[in-house]
C-alpha angles and dihedrals in degrees: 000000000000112000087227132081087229150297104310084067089067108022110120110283092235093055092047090047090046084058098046086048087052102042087048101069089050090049103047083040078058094049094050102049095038105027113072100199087047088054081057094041096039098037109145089012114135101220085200096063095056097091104122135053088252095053090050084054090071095058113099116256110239108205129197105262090050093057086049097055083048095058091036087059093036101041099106092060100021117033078195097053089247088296104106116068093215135080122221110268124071108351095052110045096171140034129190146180140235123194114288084039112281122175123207130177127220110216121207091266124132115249089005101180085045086234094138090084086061105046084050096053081053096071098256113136134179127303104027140115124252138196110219109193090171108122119262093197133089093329126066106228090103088051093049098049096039093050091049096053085043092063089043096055105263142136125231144225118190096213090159121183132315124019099090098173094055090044084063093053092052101041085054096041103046095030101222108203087225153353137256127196146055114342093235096062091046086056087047088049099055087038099064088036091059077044093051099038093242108148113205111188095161093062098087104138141046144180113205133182136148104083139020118304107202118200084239083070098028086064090030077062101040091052084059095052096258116132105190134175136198142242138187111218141148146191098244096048103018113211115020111157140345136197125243148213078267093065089208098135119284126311113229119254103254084229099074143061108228128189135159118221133178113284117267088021145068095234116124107242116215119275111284096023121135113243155118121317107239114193139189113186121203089219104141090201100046102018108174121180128203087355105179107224092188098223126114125238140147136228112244117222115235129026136274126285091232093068095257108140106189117104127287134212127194097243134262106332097173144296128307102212102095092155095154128187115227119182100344097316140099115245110189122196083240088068093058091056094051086062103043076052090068102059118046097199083057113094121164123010137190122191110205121191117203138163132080141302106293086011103073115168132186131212117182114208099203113186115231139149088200112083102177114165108257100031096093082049091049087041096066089040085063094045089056101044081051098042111015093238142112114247135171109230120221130198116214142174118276101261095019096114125077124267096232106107094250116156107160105019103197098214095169126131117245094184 
């Protein structure tokens, strides 16, 4: 049986980017005519001019907690905030909720959350059983994985979270080929089997998500016969990316259009640049477009060792959202890059911001190759009419600040 889910995974990446670009003018043409908030975002666009990855980048970025607030005000006419094209009824069978609260519909698609890539890539085939220890309950993670093993061919069981002791049982007595869940209640599971005596020599994979997997657990799970794999998912997109036998970062869902920008913009970063994962679904039913995850992440040059060709990204490297308060005032990344807009010889820029509690200072490091006598000084002129603030302004040397997406770096003490 083929190690790939199937063709899309090795097709030619210009052949899979010249069908995401055509398929893109058609999608954000749907939004606007069918999602009400995208009607608002999108007004004056001409969906038929969105065909390449630098018109996209022209599109505002709609981040979570905007399209919270925009459920939170709409919620008395639109339980979606205006951004789902389906009523409740038939074509939606189930709703959840994700903290905030978020609501997100599920549509009648197989295979709606597109899981089923990932599953595969774990290792997971036709035919077997499943637990699923995902929750079933407000949030959407059980559904997602359930209707993804569905769509490949498996069988389910809905273990759920917590009761550790009767997951065991089942998992012996019914000899589910692998797991599904968080890695840390794997780890609980085989604990309080190895406590209980219950050997369980058919559980020998795993596909994991939800929070960090460190290499320590990966190999505490491997001695113990458990190959298990990651994904990066979430309830507003579904599948992004998933990890491989390779073990080279996660390869991108072929479902989804994915870019990193700067933190607090919408500006692409270079490849290999840490930034903010950007990403525009091609749901019809939820489509959401530059939808700002908030997580950090890189593109990986190269392409994977299976034979997949689509991007990789190295996985989730923090969160994007460094909105810091300094004497008694919000800065936002987006204010950095107003300034950084200002001056062309300036490239990349960090504000840190030192000092102790009630004596906050800010310094901008601001990379330039031009060092003319007065820019630092116009440069903190600048800081102040954005912020408010006073900030020295530094000149260093292009690449000399880290590759971590850091746009704010909070370096106060707390003691």
């Amino acid at each position: 049986m083929s190690q790939h889910y199937d063709d899309l995974e090795t097709r030619a990446p210009a052949a899979r980017e010249a069908a995401l670009m055509a398929a893109l003018p058609a999608q954000v043409a749907h939004a606007q005519q069918h999602a009400p908030a995208f009607a608002r975002i999108l007004a004056g666009v001409q969906a038929g001019d969105i065909h390449s990855r630098a018109a996209l980048a022209q599109l505002p970025v709609t981040r979570k907690y905007e399209l919270l607030a925009t459920q939170h005000s709409h919620r008395a006419s639109s339980p979606f905030g205006g951004f789902a094209t389906q009523a409740f009824g038939a074509r939606m069978p189930r709703v959840f909720a994700s903290p905030g609260t978020i609501y997100e519909p599920e549509g009648t698609r197989p295979d709606y959350w597109r899981m089923a890539r990932a599953i595969y890539a774990a290792g997971f085939r036709p035919g077997e059983l499943i637990h699923n220890c995902f929750s079933y309950h407000f949030v959407p993670a059980g559904s997602m994985m359930e209707t993804g093993a569905h769509a490949l061919g498996c069988s389910v069981f809905p273990g759920g979270t917590g009761q550790t002791e009767q997951q065991v049982q089942a998992m012996a007595e019914l000899q589910a080929a692998g797991y599904i869940g968080t890695p840390s209640f794997l780890k609980l599971i085989l604990e309080k089997a190895e406590h209980l005596g219950v050997a369980l020599p058919q559980m020998r994979k795993a596909l994991v998500s939800g929070e960090a997997f460190p290499p320590s657990l990966r190999d505490w799970l491997q001695a113990r016969g458990v190959t298990a794999y990651q994904c990066y998912a979430t309830a507003d997109l579904g599948l992004i990316a998933y990890e491989t036998s390779a073990r080279e970062g996660l390869v991108l869902d072929e479902g989804v259009i994915v870019e990193i920008v700067r933190p607090g913009t919408g500006d692409p970063v270079p490849e290999g640049e840490v930034g903010e994962l950007v990403i525009t679904t091609l749901n019809p039913d939820y489509p959401l477009i530059r939808f700002g995850t908030g997580d950090l992440s890189a593109v990986l040059p190269g392409t994977c060792p299976t034979g997949r060709t689509n991007l990789r990204i190295k996985g989730w490297m923090g969160r994007a959202d460094q909105t810091t308060k300094v004497r008694g005032m919000f800065v936002h990344p987006g204010q950095v890059s107003e300034v950084v807009k200002r001056f062309p010889q300036a490239g990349k820029a960090r504000l840190v911001v030192s000092g102790e509690m009630a004596n906050d200072q800010m310094t901008m490091l601001v990379e330039s190759t031009e060092t003319a006598p007065g820019l630092a000084q116009l440069m903190a002129e600048a800081v102040r009419e954005v912020t408010k603030l006073r900030a020295d302004v530094q000149l260093v040397a292009p690449g000399s600040l880290p590759n971590d997406g850091k746009v704010i770096e909070d370096a106060r003490s707390y003691a």
